[in-house]
Each structure stands twice: as structure tokens, then as C-alpha cells.
Short mmCIF file of C-alpha atoms in Angstrom, two decimals:
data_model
loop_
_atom_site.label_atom_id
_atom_site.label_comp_id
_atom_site.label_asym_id
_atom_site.label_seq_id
_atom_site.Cartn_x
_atom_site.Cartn_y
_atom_site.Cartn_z
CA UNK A 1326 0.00 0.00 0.00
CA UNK A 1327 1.40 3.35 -1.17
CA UNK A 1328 0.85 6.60 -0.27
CA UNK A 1329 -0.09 9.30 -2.91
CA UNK A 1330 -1.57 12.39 -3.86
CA UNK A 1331 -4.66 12.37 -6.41
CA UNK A 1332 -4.74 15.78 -8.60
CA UNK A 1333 -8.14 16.50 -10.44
CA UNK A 1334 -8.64 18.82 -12.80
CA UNK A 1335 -12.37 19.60 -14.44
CA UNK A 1336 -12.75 22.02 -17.21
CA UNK A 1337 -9.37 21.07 -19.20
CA UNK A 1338 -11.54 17.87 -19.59
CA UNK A 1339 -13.58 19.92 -22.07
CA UNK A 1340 -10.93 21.21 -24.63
CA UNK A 1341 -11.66 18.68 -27.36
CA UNK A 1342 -8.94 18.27 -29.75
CA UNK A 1343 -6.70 20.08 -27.48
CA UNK A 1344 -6.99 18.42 -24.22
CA UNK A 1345 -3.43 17.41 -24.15
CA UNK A 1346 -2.20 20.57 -24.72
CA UNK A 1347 -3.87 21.89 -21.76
CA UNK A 1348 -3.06 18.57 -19.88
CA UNK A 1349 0.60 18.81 -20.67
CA UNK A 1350 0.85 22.44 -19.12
CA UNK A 1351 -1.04 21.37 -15.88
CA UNK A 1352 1.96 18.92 -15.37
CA UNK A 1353 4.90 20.92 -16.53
CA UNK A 1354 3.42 23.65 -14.29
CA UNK A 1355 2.97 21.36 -11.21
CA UNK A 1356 6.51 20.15 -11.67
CA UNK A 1357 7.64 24.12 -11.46
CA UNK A 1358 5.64 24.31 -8.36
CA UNK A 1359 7.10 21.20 -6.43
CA UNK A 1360 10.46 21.99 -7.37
CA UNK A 1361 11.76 23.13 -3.80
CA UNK A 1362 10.28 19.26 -2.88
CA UNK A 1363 13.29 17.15 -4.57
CA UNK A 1364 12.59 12.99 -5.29
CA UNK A 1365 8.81 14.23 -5.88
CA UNK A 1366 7.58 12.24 -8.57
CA UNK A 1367 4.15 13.24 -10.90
CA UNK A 1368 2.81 10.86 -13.23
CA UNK A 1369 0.08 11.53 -15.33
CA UNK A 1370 -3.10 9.07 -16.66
CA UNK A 1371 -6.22 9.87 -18.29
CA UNK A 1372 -8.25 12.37 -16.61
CA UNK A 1373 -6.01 12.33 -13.39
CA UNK A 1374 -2.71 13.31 -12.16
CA UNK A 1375 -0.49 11.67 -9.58
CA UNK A 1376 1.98 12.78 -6.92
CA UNK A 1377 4.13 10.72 -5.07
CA UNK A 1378 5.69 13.14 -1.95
CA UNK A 1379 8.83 10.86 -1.18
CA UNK A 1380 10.26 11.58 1.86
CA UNK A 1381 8.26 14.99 2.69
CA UNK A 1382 5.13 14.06 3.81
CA UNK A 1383 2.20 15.19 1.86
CA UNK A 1384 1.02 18.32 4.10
CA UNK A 1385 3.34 20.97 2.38
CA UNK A 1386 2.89 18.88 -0.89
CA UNK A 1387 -0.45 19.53 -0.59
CA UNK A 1388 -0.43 22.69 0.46
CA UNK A 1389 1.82 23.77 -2.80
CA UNK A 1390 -0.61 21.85 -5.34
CA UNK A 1391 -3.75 24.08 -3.97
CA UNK A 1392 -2.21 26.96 -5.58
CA UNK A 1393 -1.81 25.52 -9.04
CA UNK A 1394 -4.26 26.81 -11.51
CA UNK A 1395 -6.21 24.13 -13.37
CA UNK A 1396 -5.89 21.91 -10.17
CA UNK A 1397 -9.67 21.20 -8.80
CA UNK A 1398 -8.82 19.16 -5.92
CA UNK A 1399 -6.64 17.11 -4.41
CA UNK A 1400 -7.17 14.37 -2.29
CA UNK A 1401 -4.33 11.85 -0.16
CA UNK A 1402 -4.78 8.76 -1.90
CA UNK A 1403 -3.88 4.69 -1.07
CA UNK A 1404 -2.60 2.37 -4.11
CA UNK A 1405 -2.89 -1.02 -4.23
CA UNK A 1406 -2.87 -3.72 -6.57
CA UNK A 1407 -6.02 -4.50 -8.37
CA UNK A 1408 -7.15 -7.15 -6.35
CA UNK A 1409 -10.58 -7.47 -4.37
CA UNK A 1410 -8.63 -8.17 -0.80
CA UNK A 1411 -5.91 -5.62 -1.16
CA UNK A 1412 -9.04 -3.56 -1.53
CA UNK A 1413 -10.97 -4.14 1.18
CA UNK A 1414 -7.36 -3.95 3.50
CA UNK A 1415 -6.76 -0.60 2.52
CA UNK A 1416 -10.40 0.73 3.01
CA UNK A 1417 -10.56 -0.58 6.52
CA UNK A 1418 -6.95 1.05 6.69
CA UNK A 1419 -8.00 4.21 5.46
CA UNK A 1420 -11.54 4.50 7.38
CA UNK A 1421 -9.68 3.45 10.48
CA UNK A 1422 -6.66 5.76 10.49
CA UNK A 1423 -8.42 9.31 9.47
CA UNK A 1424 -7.78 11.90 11.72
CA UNK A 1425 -11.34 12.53 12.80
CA UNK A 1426 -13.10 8.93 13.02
CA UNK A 1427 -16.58 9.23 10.76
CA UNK A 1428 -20.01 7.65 11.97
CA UNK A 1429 -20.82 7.29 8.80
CA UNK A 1430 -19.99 6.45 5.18
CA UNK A 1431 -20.86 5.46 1.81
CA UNK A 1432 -18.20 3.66 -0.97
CA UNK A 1433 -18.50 5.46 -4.66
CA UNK A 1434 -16.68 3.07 -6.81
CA UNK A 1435 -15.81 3.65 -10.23
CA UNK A 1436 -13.92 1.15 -12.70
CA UNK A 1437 -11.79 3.04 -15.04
CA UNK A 1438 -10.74 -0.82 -16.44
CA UNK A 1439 -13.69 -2.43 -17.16
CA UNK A 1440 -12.26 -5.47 -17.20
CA UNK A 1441 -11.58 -5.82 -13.43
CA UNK A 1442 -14.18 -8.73 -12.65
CA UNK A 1443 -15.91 -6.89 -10.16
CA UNK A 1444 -18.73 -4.30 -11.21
CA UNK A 1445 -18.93 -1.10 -9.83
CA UNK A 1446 -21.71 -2.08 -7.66
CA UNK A 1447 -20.22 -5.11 -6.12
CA UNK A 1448 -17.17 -3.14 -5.10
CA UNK A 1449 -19.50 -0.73 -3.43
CA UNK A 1450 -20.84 -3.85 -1.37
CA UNK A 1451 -17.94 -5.95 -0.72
CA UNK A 1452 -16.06 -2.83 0.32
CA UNK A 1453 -18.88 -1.62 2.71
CA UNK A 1454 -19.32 -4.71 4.39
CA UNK A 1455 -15.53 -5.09 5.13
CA UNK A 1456 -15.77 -1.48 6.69
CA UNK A 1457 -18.67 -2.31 8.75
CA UNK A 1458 -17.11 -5.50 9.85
CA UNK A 1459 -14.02 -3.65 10.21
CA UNK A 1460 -14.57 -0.08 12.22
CA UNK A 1461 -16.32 -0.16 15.02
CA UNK A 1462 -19.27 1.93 15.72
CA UNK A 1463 -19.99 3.27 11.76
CA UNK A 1464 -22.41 3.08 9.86
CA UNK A 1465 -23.52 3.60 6.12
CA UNK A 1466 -25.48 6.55 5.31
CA UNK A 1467 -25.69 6.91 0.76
CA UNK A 1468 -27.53 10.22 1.52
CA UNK A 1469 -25.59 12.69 3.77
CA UNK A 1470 -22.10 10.73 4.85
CA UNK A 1471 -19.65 12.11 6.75
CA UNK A 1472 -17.09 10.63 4.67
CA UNK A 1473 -17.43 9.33 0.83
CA UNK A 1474 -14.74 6.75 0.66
CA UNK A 1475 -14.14 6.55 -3.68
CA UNK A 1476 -12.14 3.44 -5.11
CA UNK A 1477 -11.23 4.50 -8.93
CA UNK A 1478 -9.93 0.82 -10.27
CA UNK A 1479 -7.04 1.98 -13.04
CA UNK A 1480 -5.89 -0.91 -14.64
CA UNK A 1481 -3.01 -2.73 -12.77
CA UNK A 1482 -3.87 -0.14 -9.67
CA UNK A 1483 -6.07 0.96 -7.56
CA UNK A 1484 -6.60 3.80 -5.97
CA UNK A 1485 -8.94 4.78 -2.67
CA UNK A 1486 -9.40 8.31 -1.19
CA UNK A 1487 -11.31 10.09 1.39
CA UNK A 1488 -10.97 13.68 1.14
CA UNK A 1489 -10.98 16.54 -1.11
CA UNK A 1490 -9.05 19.52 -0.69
CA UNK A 1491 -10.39 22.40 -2.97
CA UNK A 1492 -7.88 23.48 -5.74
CA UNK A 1493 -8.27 27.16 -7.05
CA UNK A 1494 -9.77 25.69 -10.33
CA UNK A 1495 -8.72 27.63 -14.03
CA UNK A 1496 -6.75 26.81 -16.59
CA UNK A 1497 -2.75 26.40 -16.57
CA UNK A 1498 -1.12 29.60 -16.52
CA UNK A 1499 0.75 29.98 -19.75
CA UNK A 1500 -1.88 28.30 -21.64
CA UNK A 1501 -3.85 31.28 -22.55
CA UNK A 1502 -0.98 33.42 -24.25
CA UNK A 1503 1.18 36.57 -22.64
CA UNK A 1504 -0.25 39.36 -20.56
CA UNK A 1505 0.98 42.42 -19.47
CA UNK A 1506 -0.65 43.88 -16.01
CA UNK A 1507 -0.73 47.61 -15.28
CA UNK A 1508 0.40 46.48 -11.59
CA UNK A 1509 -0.18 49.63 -9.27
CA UNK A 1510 0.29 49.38 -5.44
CA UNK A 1511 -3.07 49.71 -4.66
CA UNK A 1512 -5.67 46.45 -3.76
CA UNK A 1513 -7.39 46.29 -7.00
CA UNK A 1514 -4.34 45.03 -9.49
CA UNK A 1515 -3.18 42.26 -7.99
CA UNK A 1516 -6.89 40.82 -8.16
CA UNK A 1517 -6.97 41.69 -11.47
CA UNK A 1518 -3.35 39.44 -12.20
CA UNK A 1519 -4.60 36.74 -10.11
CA UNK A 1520 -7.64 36.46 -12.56
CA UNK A 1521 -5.36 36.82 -15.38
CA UNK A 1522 -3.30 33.98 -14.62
CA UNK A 1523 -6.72 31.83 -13.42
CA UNK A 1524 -7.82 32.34 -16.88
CA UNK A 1525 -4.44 30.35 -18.34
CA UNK A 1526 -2.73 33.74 -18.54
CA UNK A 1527 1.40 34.41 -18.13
CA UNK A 1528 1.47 37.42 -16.50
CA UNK A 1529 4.27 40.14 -16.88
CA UNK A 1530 3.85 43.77 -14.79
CA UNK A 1531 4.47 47.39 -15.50
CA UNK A 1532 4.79 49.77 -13.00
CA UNK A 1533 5.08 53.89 -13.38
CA UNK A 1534 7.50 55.12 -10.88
CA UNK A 1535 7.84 58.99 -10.29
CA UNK A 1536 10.82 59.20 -7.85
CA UNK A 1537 11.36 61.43 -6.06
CA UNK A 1538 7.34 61.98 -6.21
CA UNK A 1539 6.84 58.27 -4.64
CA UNK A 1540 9.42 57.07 -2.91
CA UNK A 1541 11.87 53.23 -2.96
CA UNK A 1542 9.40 52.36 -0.45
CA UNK A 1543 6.68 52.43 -3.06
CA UNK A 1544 8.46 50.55 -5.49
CA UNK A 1545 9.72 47.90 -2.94
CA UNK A 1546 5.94 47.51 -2.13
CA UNK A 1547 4.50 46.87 -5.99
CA UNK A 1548 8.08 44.24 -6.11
CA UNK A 1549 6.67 42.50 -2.85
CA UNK A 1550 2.98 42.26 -4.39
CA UNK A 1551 4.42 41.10 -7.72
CA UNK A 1552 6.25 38.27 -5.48
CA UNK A 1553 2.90 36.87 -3.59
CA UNK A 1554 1.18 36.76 -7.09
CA UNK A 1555 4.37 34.04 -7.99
CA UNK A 1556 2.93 31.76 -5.87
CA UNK A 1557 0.41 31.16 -8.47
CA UNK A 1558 2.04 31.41 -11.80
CA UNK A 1559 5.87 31.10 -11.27
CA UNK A 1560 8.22 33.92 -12.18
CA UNK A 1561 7.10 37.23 -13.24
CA UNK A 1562 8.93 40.09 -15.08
CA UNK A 1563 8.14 43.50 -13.29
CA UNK A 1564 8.64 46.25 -15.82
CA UNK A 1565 9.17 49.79 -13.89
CA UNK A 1566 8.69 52.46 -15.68
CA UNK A 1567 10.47 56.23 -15.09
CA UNK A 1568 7.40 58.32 -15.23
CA UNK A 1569 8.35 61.75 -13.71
CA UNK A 1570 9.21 63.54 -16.66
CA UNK A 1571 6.01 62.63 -18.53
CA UNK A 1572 3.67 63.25 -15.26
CA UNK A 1573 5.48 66.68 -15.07
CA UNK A 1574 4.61 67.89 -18.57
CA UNK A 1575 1.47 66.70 -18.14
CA UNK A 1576 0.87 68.83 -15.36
CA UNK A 1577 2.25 71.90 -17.03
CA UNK A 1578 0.87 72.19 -19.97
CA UNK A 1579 -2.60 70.08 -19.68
CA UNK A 1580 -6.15 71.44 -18.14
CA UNK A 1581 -5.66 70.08 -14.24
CA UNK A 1582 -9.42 68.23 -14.12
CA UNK A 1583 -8.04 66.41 -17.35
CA UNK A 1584 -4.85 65.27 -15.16
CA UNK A 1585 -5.98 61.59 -14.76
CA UNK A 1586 -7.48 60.99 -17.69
CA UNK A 1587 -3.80 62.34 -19.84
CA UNK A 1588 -1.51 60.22 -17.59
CA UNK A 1589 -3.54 56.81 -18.17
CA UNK A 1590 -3.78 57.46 -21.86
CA UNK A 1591 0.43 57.88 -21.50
CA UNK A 1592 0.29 55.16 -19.05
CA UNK A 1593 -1.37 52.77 -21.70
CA UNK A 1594 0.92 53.69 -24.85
CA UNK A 1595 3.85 52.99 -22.66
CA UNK A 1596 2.65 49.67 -21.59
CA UNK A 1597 1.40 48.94 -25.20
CA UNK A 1598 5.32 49.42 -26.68
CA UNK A 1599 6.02 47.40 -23.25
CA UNK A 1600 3.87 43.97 -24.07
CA UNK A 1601 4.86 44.53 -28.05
CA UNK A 1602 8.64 44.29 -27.01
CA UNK A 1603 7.49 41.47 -24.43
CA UNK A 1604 5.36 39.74 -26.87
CA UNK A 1605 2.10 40.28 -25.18
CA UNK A 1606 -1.18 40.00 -26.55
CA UNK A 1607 -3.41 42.15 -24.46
CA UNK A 1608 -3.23 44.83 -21.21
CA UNK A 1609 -4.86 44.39 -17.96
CA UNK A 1610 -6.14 46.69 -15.54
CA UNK A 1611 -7.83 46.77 -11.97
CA UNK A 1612 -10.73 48.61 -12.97
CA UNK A 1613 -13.63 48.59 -12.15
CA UNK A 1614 -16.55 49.90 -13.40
CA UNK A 1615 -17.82 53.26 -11.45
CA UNK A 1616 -15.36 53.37 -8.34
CA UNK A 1617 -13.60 56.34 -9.15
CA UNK A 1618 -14.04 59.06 -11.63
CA UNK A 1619 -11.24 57.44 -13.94
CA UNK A 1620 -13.19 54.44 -13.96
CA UNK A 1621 -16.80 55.83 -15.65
CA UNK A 1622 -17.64 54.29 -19.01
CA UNK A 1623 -16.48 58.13 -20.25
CA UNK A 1624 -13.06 57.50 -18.76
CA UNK A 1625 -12.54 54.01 -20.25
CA UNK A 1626 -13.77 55.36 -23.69
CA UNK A 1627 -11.15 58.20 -23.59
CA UNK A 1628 -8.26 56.19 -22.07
CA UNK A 1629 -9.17 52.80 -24.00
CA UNK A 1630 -8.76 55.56 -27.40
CA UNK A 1631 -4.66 55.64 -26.82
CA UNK A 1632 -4.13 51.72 -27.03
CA UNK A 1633 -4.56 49.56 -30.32
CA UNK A 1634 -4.15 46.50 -28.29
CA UNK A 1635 -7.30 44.75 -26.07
CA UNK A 1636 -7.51 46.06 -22.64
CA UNK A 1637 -8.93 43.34 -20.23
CA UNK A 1638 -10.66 44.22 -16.99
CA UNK A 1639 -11.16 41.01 -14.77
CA UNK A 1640 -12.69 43.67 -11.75
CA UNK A 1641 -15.39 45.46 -14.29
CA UNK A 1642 -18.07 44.04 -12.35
CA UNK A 1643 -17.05 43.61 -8.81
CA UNK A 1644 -17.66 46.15 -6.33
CA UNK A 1645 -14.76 47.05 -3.54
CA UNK A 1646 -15.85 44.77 -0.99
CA UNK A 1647 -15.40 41.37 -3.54
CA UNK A 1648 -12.46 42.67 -4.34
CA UNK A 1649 -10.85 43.18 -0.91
CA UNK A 1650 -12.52 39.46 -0.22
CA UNK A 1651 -10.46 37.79 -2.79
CA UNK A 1652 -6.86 40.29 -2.13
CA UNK A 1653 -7.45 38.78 1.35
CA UNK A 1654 -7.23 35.55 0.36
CA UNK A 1655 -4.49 35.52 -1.82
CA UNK A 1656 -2.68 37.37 0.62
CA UNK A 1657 -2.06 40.83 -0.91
CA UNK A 1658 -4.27 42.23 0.64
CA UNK A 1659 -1.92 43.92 4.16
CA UNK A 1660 0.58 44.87 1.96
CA UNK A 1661 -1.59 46.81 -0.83
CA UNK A 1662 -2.77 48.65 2.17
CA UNK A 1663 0.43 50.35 3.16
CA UNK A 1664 0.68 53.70 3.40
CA UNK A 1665 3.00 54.30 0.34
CA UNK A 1666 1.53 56.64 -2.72
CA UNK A 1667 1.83 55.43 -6.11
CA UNK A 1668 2.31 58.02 -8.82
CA UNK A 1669 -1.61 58.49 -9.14
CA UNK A 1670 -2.12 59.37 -5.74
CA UNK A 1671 0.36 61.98 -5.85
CA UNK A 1672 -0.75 63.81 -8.58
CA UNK A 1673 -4.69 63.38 -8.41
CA UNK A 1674 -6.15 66.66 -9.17
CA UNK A 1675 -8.98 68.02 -6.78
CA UNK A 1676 -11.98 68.01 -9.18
CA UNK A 1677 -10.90 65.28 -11.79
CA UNK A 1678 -13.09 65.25 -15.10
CA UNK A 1679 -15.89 62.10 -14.89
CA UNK A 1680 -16.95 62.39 -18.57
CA UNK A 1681 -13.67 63.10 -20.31
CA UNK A 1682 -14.53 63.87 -24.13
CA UNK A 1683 -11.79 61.77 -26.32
CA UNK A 1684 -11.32 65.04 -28.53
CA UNK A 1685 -10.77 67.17 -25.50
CA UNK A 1686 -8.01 64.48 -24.64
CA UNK A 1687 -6.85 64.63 -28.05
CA UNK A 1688 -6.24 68.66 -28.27
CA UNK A 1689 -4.91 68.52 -24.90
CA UNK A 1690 -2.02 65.82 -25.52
CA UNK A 1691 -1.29 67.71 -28.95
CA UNK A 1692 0.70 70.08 -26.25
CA UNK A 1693 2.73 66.96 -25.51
CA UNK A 1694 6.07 65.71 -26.53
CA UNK A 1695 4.43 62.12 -26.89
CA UNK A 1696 6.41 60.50 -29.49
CA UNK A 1697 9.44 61.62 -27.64
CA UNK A 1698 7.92 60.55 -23.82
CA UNK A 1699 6.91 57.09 -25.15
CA UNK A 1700 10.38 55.92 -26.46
CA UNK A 1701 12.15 57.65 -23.90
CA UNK A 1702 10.72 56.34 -20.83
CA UNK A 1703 10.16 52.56 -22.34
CA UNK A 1704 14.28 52.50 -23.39
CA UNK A 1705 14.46 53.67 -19.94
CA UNK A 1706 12.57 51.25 -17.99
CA UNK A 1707 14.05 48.63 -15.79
CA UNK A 1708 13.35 44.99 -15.73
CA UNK A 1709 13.14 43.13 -12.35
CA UNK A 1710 12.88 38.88 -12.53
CA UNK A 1711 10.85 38.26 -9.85
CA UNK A 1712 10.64 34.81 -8.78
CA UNK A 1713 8.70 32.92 -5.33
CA UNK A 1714 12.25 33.01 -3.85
CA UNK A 1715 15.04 35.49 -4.73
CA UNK A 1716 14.18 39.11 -7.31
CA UNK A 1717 17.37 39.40 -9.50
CA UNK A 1718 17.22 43.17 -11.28
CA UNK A 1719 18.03 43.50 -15.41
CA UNK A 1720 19.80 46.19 -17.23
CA UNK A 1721 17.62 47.95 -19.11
CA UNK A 1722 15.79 47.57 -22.54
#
């Protein structure tokens, strides 16, 4: 009898023709994630992916696989041989030894190998009898068990499980193409990468720094978020961006309710030369829809009119209290909430336009050097590997 850990995974059993695409990414990406767990073997069969943890017990094993996207659950698993009493052994076994003894139980047996001589049925009574004989004081209950003890017969093997840890669901990150996330130091952002990479998306960042307008300790912040979102997609290239000189000509020579509205439509032609160079397909954003005046449909309109590529917004229909609910979980939330102003905050005008016209934003940038702005402060931007573990910092473009 061996101890293992079951991966499922649900909607990558959908993809048609390109299953094992999908399938193939789960594994490499699972094999990224255990790689501070060395001897940790993963084998995959149709529609289910094993672990063996070696010699680290399966708690942090666990633990890492939960935070895999495309994973649905995991459960600690028992193999034995295909055979009717190794069975039975290792359901008593495993009904015996839980942590928290059940009163009752039902057997869900399913026979991957329909040539096992046993139907699906039988297995469900053999097994269940052997329990009852077996653990004192349960009893079967096939409507509302405590526990649901499932036997999956795969050929040679067989496998027997009890619980279900909830896996974050998604698809594999990197199976969905390149991203590039606007990632400010607020709450919003992060949610909006975590999405991303839920959705099968590899996520790079851009940041707009305006030292000495926001300080190291801003930018050390947006490199710590960046870090927690590794947990759940591997290494991520953070992309920080020189903005003073562009936010001070902005302010000079543009109308000061139009402020906000100017500096994302910069913001977005910066990041659009940064994915091109990157390879990315598409921008993302922690917008949402209504929250603040940049964020009316007016504002989108007008800022959405400086980029040619798409702009996704994973937070367009959330309001503020979903969004601090999932930041919470994923643990960014503490650290988005430190009190260190990103280049927004510092120069948000007092009465910032709500219904910016795009031709009013059009006249007013004609008083920019944009051209100029754009190259200058994308050749100038620094790159920053940021991996689960160490950040190691690039020369520039």
C-alpha cells in the first residue's frame, strides 16, 4: 500500500482536440511548483494526475498543489494492486486511520478498467461490508455521509481516497498566451493578475515610478505584491517604468481636471510598446466599473482611445468589498494597504473630469512631446525577474 496524492482537474476535460495541450501544461506547471520538494515524482493518466511526496510528507505537498491553476482538488490517496482483498485492506486502513473517526460512510466506486471482474456495484458492497465489519461503531449513510470513501480501479492499480481539498480551479497559466498587467500598489491590481493567470494567462507587470514623487518604499511595495502573485504562476517580469518627466509635462501644460485621464492614456501607450517588445497580446487593468471618476464608461472610452491593443478588466463588475474578499485571500491584501503613494495618488487633481470627451483628450495631448515621452521612458525602464524566492534586477531595454 502506497501513499499518494490524487490531482483532479475539471474544465481542461472539455478542450476537445486540445486536451493534451492543456493537460501537458497542468503537469509541466505542477513540476515548477514542487520543485523546492526534490525525489517528488508526478505521473500523469487519463483524466487524473499523480503525486508521489517521497520523503516529505504530503502536508506541504499539498499545500503547494492548492495553488496551481487548473488543479480542482486534491485528495491523499492509497494504491494497491487491483485485487478485491488488497481492496478491502486498505479501506478498513483508510476509514480506520483518518484523523477525525466518521459515523458514517458510503463507498463510490468507479472502474476506469472495465475489465476488473468486479462491477462497480459489487465493489460498493464488498467494500462496505468489510468497513462495517471492520470499524467499530460506523455506519452507512448513501444520503448525507460524513465521509465518501471513492475506489477508482485503473488498470493494474487501484486507488482509494477520502478527502478533497479544494484546488483554485482555471486553466494552466501559460496556456492562454502573454499578458501584461498595469500592476499599481493599490488592492485592485493584484486581483486583477490573479484572474489573469486563473484564466491560463502568463502574466508580466508594469509599474510607473515617479521618484522622487513616490518614494523606494513604493516601489519595494508593488516588487513585494508582484512576489505573492508568484505563488500562483511562477516567475514574473516587473517592468518599472520612469514616469516623472512625462507626469510633469502633463501637469504643465494640460487642463488640471483632465490630469488623470492624460496620464492613463500615457500610461497605456507605454505599456502597449512594453507587451509589443514582451510579446504580449493584451493589457490588464484593476478597474472597475464606477469606483472612481477614472473608472466611468467616459473615462474608459477616452483612455481605451490611446491603445490599439485589447484592454482586459477582470474587476469590471465587482464592487470594492469582492475585491478586498479575494486580495485577502491571496494574501495581498496587508501589503496593498500600506501607506505608500503610487504616482496616481500623488498627482490626483482636486476636481478630476468624470466624462472626459476623447477630442478634448486629443487637443490637450497635442501640447505633448508624446512621441518623444513614449520611447524615452520605455528604453528607460528597468526589468526586475521576480521569482517565489530570490528578485534578480536586469539592465535595461
Amino acid at each position: 500500500m502506497k501513499d499518494l496524492i490524487l490531482v483532479r482537474y475539471g474544465e481542461l476535460a472539455l478542450k476537445g482536440n486540445n486536451r493534451a495541450d492543456f493537460e501537458n501544461r497542468l503537469v509541466q506547471n505542477i513540476h515548477e511548483k514542487l520543485k523546492p520538494f526534490p525525489g517528488v515524482k508526478v505521473r500523469k493518466t487519463f483524466g487524473r494526475i499523480f503525486v508521489d511526496p517521497g520523503d516529505h510528507g504530503s502536508k506541504p505537498v499539498l499545500q503547494a498543489l492548492s495553488e496551481v491553476f487548473g488543479v480542482v482538488g486534491i485528495s491523499p490517496a492509497k494504491r494497491v494492486a487491483s485485487d478485491m482483498d488488497a481492496i478491502r485492506e486498505a479501506a478498513v486502513h483508510l476509514v480506520r486511520h483518518r484523523q477525525s473517526p466518521p459515523s458514517t460512510f458510503k463507498v463510490v466506486a468507479k472502474r476506469a478498467d472495465k475489465t476488473f471482474p468486479h462491477t462497480s456495484q459489487e465493489i460498493n458492497r464488498t467494500v462496505g461490508t468489510a468497513v462495517l465489519k471492520g470499524v467499530q461503531g460506523i455506519r452507512v449513510d448513501v444520503h448525507q455521509p460524513e465521509l465518501e470513501l471513492h475506489i477508482e480501479v485503473r488498470g493494474k492499480e487501484t486507488y482509494l481516497y477520502g478527502e478533497n481539498i479544494p484546488g483554485p480551479g482555471g486553466l494552466p497559466v501559460g496556456s492562454s498566451g502573454r499578458v501584461m498587467l498595469m500592476l499599481s500598489g493599490g488592492i485592485d491590481s493584484p486581483v486583477a493578475g490573479y484572474l489573469s493567470m486563473k484564466r491560463g494567462a502568463d502574466l508580466e507587470a508594469v509599474h510607473f515610478h515617479s521618484y522622487p514623487f513616490t518614494s523606494n518604499r513604493a516601489k519595494q511595495k508593488v516588487i513585494d505584491l508582484a512576489r505573492m502573485m508568484t505563488r500562483y504562476g511562477g516567475t514574473i517580469r516587473l517592468h518599472v517604468v520612469p514616469f516623472t518627466e512625462v507626469q510633469t509635462q502633463i501637469r504643465e501644460r494640460c487642463t488640471p481636471s483632465y490630469l488623470i485621464t492624460i496620464m492613463r492614456r500615457m500610461m497605456m501607450r507605454i505599456s502597449e510598446e512594453t507587451a509589443r517588445r514582451q510579446k504580449a497580446l493584451a493589457l490588464v487593468t484593476g478597474e472597475s466599473l464606477g469606483q472612481v471618476a477614472s473608472q466611468t464608461l467616459e473615462s474608459m472610452n477616452a483612455i481605451n482611445d490611446a491603445a490599439q491593443i485589447p484592454i482586459l478588466r477582470p474587476l469590471i463588475g465587482m464592487d470594492k468589498q469582492e475585491i478586498m474578499t479575494i486580495s485577502k485571500q491571496i494574501g495581498t491584501y496587508e501589503t496593498s494597504v500600506l501607506p505608500y503613494e503610487d504616482c496616481c495618488t500623488v498627482f490626483q487633481p482636486k476636481s478630476p473630469v468624470t466624462r472626459p470627451r476623447v477630442d478634448k483628450s486629443r487637443e490637450l495631448e497635442s501640447k505633448l512631446e508624446v512621441d518623444r515621452l513614449v520611447r524615452e521612458a520605455v528604453e528607460q525602464t528597468e526589468q526586475i525577474c521576480i521569482t517565489p524566492e530570490q528578485t534578480e534586477e536586469f539592465s535595461y531595454f
